[in-house]
PDB file of C-alpha atoms and ligand atoms in Angstrom:
ATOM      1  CA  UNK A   1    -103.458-104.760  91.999  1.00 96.00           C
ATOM      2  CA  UNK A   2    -102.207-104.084  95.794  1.00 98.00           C
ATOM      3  CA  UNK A   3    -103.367-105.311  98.931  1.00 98.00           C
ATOM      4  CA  UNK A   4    -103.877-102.423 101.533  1.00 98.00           C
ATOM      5  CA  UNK A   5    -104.547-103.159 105.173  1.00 98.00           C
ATOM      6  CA  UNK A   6    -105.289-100.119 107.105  1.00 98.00           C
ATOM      7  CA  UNK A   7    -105.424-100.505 110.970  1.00 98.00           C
ATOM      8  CA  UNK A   8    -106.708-104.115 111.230  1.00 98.00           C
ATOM      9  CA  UNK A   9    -107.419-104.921 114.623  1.00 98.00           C
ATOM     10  CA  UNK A  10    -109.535-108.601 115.662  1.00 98.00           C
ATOM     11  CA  UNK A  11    -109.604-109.798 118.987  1.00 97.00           C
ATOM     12  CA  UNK A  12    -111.065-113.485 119.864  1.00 96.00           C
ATOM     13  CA  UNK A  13    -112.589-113.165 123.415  1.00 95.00           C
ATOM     14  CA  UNK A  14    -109.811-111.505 125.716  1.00 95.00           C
ATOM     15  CA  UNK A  15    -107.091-112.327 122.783  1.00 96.00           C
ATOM     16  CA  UNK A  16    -106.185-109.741 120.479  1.00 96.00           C
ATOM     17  CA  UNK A  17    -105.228-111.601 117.559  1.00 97.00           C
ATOM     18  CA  UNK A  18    -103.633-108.269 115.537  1.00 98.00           C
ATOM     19  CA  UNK A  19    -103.833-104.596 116.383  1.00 97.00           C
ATOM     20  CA  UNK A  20    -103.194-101.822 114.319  1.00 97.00           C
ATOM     21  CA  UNK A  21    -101.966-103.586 111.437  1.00 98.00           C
ATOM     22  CA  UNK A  22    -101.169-101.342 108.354  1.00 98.00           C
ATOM     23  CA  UNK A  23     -99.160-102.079 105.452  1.00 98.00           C
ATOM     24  CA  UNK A  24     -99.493-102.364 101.597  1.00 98.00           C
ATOM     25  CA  UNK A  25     -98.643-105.373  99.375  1.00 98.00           C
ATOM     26  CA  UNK A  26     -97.414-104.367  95.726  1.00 98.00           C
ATOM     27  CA  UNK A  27     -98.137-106.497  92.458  1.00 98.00           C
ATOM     28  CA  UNK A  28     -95.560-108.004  90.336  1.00 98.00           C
ATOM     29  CA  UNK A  29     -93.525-109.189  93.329  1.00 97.00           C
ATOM     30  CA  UNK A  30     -93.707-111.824  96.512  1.00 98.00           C
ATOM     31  CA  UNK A  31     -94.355-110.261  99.457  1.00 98.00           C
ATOM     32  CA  UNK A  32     -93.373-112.497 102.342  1.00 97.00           C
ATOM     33  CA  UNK A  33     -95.956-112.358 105.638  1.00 98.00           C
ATOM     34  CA  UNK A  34     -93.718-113.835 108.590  1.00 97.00           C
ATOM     35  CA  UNK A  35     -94.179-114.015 112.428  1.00 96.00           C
ATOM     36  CA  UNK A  36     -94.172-117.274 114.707  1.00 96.00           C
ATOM     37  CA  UNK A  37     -96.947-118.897 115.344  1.00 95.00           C
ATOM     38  CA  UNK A  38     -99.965-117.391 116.841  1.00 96.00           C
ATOM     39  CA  UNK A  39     -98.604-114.083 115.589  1.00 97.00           C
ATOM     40  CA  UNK A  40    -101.775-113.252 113.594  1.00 97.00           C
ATOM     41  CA  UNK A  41    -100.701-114.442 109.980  1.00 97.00           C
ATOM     42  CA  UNK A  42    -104.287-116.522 109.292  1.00 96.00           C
ATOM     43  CA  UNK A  43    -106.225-114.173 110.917  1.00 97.00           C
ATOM     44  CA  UNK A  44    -105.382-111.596 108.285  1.00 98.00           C
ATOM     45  CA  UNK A  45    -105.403-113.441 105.569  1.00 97.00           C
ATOM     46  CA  UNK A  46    -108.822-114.695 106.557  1.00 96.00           C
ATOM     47  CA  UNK A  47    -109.878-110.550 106.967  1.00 97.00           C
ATOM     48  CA  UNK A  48    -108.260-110.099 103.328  1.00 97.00           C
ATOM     49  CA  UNK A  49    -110.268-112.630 102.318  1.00 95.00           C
ATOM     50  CA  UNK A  50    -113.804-111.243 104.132  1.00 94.00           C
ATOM     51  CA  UNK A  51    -114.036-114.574 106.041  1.00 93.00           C
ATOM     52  CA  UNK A  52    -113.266-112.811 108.907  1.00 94.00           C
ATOM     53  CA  UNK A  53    -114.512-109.590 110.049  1.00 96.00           C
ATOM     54  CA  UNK A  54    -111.775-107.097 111.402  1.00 97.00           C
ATOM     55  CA  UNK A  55    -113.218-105.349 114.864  1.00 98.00           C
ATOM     56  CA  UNK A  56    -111.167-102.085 113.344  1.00 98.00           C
ATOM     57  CA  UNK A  57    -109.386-101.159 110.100  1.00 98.00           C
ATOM     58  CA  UNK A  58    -109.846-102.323 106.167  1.00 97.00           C
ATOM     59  CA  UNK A  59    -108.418-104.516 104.032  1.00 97.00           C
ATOM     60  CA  UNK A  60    -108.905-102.957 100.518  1.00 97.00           C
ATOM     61  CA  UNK A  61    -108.242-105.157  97.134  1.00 97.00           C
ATOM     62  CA  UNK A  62    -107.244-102.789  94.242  1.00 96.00           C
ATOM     63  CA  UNK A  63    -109.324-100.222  96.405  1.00 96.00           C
ATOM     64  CA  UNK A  64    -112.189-101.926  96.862  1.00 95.00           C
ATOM     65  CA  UNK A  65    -113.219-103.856  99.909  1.00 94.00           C
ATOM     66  CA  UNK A  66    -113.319-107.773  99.059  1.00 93.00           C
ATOM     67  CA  UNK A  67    -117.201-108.111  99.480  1.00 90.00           C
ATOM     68  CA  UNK A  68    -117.351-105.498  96.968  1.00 91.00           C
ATOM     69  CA  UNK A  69    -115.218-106.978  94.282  1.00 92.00           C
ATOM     70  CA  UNK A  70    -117.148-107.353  91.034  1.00 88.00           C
ATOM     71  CA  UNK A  71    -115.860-111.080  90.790  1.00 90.00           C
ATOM     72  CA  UNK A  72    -114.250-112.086  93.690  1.00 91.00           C
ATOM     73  CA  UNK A  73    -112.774-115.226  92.624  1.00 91.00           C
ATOM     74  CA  UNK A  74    -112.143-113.915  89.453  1.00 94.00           C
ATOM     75  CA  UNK A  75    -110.081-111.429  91.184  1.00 96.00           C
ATOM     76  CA  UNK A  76    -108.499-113.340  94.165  1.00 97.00           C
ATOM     77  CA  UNK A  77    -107.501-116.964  94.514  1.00 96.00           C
ATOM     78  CA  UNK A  78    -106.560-118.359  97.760  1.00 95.00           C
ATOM     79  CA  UNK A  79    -104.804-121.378  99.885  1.00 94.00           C
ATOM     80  CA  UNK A  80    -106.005-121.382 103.436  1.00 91.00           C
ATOM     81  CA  UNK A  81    -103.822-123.659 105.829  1.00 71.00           C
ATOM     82  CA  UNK A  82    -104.206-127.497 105.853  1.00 63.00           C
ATOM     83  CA  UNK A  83    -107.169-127.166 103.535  1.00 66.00           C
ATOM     84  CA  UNK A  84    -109.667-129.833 103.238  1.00 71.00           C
ATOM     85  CA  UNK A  85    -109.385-132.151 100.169  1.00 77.00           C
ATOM     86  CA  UNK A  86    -112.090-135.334 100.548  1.00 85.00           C
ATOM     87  CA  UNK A  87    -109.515-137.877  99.617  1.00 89.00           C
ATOM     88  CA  UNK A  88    -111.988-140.125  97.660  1.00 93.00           C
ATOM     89  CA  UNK A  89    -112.154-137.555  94.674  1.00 94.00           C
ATOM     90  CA  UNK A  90    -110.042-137.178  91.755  1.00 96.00           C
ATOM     91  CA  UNK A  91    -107.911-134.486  91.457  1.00 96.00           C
ATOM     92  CA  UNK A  92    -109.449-133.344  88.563  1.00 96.00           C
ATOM     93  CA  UNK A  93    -113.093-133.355  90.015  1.00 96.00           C
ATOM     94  CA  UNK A  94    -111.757-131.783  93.620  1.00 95.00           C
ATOM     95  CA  UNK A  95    -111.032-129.055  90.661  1.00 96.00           C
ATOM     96  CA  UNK A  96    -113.831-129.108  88.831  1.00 96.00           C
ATOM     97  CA  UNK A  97    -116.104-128.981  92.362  1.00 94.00           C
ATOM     98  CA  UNK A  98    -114.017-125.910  93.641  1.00 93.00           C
ATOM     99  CA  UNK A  99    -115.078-124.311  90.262  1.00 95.00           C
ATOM    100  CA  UNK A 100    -118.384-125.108  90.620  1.00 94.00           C
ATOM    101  CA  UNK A 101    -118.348-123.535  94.310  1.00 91.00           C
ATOM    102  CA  UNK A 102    -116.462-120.298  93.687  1.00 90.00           C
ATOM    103  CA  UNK A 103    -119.090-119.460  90.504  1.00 90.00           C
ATOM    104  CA  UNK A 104    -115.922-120.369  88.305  1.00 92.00           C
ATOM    105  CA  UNK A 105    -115.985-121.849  84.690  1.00 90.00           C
ATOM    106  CA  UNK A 106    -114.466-125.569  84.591  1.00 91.00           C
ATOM    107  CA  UNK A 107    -113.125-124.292  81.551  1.00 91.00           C
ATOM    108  CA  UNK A 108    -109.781-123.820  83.634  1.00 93.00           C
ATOM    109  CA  UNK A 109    -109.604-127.338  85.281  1.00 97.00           C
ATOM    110  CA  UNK A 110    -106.435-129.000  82.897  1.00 95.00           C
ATOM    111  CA  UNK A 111    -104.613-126.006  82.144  1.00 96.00           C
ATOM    112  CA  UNK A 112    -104.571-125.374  85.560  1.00 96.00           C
ATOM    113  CA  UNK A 113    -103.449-129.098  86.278  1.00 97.00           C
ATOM    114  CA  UNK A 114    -100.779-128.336  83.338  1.00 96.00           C
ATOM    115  CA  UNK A 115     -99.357-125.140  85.264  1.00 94.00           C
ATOM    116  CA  UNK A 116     -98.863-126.960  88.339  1.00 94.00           C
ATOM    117  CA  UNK A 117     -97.062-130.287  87.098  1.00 94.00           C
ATOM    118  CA  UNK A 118    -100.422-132.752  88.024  1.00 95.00           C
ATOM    119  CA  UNK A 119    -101.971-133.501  84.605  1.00 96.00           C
ATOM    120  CA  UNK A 120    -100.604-136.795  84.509  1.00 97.00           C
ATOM    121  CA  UNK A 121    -102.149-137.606  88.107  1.00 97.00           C
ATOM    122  CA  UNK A 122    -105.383-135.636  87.007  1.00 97.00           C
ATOM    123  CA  UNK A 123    -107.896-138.864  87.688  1.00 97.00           C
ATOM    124  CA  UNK A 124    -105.875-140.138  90.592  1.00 97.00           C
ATOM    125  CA  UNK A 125    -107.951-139.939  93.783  1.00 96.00           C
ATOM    126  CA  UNK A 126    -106.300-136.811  95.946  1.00 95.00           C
ATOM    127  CA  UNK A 127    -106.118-139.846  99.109  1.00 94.00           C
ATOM    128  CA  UNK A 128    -102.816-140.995  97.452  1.00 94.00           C
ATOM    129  CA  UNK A 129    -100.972-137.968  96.967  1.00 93.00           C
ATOM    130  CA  UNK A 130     -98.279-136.608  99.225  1.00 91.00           C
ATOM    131  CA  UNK A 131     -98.799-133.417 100.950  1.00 90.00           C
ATOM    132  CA  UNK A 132     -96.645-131.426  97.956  1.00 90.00           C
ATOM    133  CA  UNK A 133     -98.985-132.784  95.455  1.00 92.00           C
ATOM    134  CA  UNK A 134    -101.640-131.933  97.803  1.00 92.00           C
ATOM    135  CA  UNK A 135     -99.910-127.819  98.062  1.00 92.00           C
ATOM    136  CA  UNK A 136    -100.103-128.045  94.235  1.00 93.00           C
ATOM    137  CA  UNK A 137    -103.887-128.944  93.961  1.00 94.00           C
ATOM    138  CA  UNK A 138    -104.603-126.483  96.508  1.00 94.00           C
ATOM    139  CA  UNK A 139    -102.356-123.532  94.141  1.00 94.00           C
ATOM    140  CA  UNK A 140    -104.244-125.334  90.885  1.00 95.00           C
ATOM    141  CA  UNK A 141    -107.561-124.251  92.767  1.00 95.00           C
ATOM    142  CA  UNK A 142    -106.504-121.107  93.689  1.00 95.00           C
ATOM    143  CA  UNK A 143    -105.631-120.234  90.117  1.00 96.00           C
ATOM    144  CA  UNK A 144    -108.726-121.263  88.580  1.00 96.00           C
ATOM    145  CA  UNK A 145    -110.102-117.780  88.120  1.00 95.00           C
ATOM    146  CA  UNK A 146    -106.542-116.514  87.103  1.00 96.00           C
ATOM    147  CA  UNK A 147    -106.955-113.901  89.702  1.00 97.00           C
ATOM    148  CA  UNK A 148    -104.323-111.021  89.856  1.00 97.00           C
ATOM    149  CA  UNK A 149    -103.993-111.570  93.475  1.00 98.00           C
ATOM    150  CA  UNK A 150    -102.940-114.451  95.309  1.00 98.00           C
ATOM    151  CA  UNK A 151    -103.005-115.192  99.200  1.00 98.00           C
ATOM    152  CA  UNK A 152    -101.376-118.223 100.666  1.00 97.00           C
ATOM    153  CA  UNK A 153    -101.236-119.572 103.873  1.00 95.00           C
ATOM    154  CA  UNK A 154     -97.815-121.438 104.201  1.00 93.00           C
ATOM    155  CA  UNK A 155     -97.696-123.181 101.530  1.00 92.00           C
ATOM    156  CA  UNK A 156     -94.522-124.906 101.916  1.00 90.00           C
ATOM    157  CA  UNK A 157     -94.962-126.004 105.452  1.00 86.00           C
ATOM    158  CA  UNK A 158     -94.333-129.649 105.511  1.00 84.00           C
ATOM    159  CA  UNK A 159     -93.081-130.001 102.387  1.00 88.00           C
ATOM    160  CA  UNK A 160     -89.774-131.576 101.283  1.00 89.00           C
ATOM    161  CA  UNK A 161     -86.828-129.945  99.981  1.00 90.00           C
ATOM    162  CA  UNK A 162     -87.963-130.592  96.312  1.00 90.00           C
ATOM    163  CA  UNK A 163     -91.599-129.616  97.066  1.00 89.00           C
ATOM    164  CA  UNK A 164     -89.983-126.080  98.462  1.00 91.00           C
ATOM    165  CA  UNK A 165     -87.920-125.739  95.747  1.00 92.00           C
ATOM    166  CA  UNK A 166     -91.075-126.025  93.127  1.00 92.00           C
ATOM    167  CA  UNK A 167     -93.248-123.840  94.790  1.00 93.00           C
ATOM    168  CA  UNK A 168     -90.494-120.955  95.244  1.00 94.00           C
ATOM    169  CA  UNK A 169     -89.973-120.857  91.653  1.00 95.00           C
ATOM    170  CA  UNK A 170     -93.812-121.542  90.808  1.00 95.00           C
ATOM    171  CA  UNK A 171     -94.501-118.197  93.544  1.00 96.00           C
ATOM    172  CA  UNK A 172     -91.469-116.446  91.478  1.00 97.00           C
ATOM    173  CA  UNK A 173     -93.194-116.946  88.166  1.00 97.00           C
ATOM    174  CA  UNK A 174     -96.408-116.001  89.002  1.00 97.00           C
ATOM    175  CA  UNK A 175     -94.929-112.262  90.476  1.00 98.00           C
ATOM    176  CA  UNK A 176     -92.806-112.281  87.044  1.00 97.00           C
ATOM    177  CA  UNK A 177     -96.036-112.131  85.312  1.00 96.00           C
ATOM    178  CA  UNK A 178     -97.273-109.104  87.468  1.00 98.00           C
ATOM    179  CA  UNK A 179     -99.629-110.618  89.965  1.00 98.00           C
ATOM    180  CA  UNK A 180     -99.454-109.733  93.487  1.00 98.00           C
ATOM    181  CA  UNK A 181     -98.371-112.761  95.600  1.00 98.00           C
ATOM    182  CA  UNK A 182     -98.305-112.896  99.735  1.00 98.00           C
ATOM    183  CA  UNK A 183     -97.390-115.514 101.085  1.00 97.00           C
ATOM    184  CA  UNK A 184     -97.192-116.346 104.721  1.00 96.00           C
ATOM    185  CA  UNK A 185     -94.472-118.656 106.510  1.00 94.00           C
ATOM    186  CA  UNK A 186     -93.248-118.811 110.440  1.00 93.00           C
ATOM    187  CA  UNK A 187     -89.933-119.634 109.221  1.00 90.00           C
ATOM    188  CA  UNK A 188     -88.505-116.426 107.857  1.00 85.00           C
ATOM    189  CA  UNK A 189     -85.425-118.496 106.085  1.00 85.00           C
ATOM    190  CA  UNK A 190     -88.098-120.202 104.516  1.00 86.00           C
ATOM    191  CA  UNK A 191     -89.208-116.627 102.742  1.00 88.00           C
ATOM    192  CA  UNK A 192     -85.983-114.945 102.183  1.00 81.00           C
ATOM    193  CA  UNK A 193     -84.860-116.520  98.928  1.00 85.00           C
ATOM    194  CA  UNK A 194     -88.314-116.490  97.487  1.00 92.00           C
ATOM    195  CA  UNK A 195     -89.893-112.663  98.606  1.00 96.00           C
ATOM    196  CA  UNK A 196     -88.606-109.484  97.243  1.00 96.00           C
ATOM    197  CA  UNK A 197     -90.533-107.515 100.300  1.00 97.00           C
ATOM    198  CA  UNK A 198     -90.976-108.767 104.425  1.00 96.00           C
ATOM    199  CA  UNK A 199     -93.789-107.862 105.843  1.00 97.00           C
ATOM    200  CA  UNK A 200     -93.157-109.283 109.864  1.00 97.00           C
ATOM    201  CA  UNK A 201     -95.397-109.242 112.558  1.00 97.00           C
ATOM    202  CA  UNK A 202     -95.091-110.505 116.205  1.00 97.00           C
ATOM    203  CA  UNK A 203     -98.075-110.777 118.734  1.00 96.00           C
ATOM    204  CA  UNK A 204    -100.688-109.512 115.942  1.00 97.00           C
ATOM    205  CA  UNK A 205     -98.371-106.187 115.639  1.00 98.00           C
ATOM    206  CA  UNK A 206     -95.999-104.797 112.302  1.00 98.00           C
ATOM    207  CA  UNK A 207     -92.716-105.183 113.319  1.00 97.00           C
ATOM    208  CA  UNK A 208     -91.258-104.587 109.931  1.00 96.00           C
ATOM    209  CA  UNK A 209     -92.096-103.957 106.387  1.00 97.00           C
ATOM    210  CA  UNK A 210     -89.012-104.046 104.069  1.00 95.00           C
ATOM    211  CA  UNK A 211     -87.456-105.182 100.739  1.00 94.00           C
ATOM    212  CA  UNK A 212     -85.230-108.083 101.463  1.00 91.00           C
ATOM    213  CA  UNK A 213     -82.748-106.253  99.301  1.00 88.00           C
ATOM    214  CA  UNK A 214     -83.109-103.583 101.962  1.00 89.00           C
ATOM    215  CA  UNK A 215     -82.675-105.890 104.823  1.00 84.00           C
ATOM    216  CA  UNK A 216     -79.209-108.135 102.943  1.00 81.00           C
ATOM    217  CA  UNK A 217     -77.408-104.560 102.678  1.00 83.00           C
ATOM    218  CA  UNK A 218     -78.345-103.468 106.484  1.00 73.00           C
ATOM    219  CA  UNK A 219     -76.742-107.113 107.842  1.00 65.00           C
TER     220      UNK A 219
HETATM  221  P1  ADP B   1    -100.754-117.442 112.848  1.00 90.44           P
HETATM  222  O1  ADP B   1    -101.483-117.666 111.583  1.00 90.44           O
HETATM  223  O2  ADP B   1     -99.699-116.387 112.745  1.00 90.44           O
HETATM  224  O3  ADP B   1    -100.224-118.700 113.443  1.00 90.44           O
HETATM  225  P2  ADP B   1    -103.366-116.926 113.939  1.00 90.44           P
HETATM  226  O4  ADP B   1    -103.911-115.794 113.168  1.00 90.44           O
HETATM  227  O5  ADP B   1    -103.819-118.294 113.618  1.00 90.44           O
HETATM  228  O6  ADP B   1    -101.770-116.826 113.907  1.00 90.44           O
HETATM  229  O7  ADP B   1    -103.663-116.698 115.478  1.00 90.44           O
HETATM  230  C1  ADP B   1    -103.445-115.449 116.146  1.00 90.44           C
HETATM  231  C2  ADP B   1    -103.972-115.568 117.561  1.00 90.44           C
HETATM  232  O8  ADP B   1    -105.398-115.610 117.520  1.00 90.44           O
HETATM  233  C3  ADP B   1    -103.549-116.841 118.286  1.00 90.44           C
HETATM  234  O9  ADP B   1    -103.426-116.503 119.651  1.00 90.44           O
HETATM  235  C4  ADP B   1    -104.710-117.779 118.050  1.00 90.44           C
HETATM  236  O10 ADP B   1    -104.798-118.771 119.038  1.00 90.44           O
HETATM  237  C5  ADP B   1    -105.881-116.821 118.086  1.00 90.44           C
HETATM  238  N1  ADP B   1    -107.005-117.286 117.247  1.00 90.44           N
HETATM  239  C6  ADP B   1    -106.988-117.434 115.895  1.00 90.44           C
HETATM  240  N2  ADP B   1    -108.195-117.838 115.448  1.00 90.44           N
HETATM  241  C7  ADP B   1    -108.976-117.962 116.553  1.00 90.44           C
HETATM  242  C8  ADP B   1    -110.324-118.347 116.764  1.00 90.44           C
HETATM  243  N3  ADP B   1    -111.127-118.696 115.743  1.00 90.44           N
HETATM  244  N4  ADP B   1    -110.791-118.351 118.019  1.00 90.44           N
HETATM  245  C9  ADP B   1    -109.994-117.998 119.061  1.00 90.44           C
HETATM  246  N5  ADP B   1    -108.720-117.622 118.944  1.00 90.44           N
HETATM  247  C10 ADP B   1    -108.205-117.606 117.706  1.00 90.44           C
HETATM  248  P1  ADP B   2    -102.319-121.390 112.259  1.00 90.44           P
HETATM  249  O1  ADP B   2    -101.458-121.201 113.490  1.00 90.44           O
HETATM  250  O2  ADP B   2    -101.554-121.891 111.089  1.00 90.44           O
HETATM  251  O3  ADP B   2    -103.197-120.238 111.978  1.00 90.44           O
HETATM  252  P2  ADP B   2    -104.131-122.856 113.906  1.00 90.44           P
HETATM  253  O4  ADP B   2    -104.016-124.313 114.137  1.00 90.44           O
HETATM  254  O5  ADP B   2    -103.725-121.871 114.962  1.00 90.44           O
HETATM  255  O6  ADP B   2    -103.317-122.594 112.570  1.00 90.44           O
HETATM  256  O7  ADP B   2    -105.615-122.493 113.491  1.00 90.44           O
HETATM  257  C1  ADP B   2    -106.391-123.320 112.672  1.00 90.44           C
HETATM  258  C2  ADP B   2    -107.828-122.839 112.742  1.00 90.44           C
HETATM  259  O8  ADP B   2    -108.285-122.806 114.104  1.00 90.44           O
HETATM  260  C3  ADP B   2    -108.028-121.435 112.210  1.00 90.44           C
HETATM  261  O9  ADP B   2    -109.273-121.367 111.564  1.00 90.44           O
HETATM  262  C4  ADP B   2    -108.018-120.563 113.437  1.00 90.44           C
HETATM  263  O10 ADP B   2    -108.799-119.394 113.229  1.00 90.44           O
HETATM  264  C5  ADP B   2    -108.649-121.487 114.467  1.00 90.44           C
HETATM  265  N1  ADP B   2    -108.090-121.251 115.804  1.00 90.44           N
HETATM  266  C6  ADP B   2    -106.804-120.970 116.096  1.00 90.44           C
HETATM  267  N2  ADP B   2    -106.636-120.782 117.415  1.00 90.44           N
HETATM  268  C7  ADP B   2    -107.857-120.978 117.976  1.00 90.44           C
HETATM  269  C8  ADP B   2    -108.343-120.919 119.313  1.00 90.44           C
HETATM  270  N3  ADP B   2    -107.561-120.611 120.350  1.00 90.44           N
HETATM  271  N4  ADP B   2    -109.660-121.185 119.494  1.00 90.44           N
HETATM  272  C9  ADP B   2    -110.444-121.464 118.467  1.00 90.44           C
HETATM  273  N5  ADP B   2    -110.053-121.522 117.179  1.00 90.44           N
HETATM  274  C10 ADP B   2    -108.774-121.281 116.927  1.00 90.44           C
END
């Protein structure tokens, strides 16, 4: 299922978070979303994700606009940034709750724990757990409805080399199995071993869109 933004545009007062933003995210690979800070990576994601509204353009989800996905959550599962976890809960309950809110079946809760390494922490309250633990819930939660799309908000910022090293081959096997991943990072090193495709923007504006195969035989 692809991703297609098509001249996004959202300004915040007098700042224009991202003009005339088109590009197209494929399935069955990573798609890296780089740019610095401020560059307009969240704000996207959150217009992909119909929690913002672009003041131009569409974001289309296998061709449909998000708020007119059948099943949304059945069809995309998200991490925002620094999501909220209420660190008195177990992991497994966090789970069960983000079911409950996203009209998902709890049918999902352990295998999910299973595919992310935290069944054996799955009634340990989420206060105690590091932030990669944390990453991992937030990836468990976003899998719940096994959605065919996945969008994550820098997912590995923070984390420790081992914590980056899990992820990138967690992000690896989920494009392996066909499902379209983007993933957003400031760092671009942090991408380049991981994505197959760059998409780059600076100051809310495409400055590239490439396969990183593309972009090792150019340099
Ligand atoms: P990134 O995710 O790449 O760091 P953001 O999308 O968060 O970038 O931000 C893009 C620009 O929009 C920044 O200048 C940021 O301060 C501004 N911005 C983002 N969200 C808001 C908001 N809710 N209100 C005002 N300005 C915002
Ligand atoms: P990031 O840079 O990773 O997007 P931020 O700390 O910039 O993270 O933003 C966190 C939240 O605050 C987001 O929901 C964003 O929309 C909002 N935000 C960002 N910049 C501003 C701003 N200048 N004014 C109000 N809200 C903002």
């Amino acid at each position: 299922m692809t991703i297609e933004a098509q001249g996004l545009r959202k300004c915040y007062g007098t700042t224009v978070a991202v003009e005339d933003l088109t590009f197209t995210v494929q399935p069955g690979k990573v798609t890296g979303f780089v740019g610095p800070n401020g560059a307009g990576k969240s704000t996207t994601m959150r217009m992909m994700l119909a929690l913002d509204r672009p003041d131009a353009g569409v974001v289309l989800i296998g061709g449909r606009p998000y708020r007119a996905l059948r099943e949304p959550a059945l069809t995309v599962g998200a991490l925002l940034d620094a999501e909220a976890t209420h660190p008195g809960r177990r992991a497994e309950d966090h789970l069960r709750w983000m079911a409950q809110y996203n009209g998902l079946s709890r049918r999902r809760v352990h295998e999910v724990l299973d595919l992310v390494g935290l069944r054996s922490v799955a009634r340990q309250r989420v206060g105690g757990f590091s932030l990669g633990m944390r990453q991992r819930l937030g990836i468990a939660g976003a899998l719940l409805g096994d959605p065919p799309v996945l969008i994550l908000d820098e997912p590995v910022n923070g984390l420790d080399p081992d914590g980056i090293r899990w992820i990138r081959g967690f992000l690896r096997s989920l494009a392996a199995d066909g499902r379209t991943v983007l993933v957003s990072s400031h760092l671009m090193g942090e991408l380049q071993d991981t994505a197959d495709h760059l998409i780059v923007i600076g100051r809310g504006r495409l400055l590239a869109d490439t396969s990183v195969k593309a972009l090792l035989d150019e340099t």
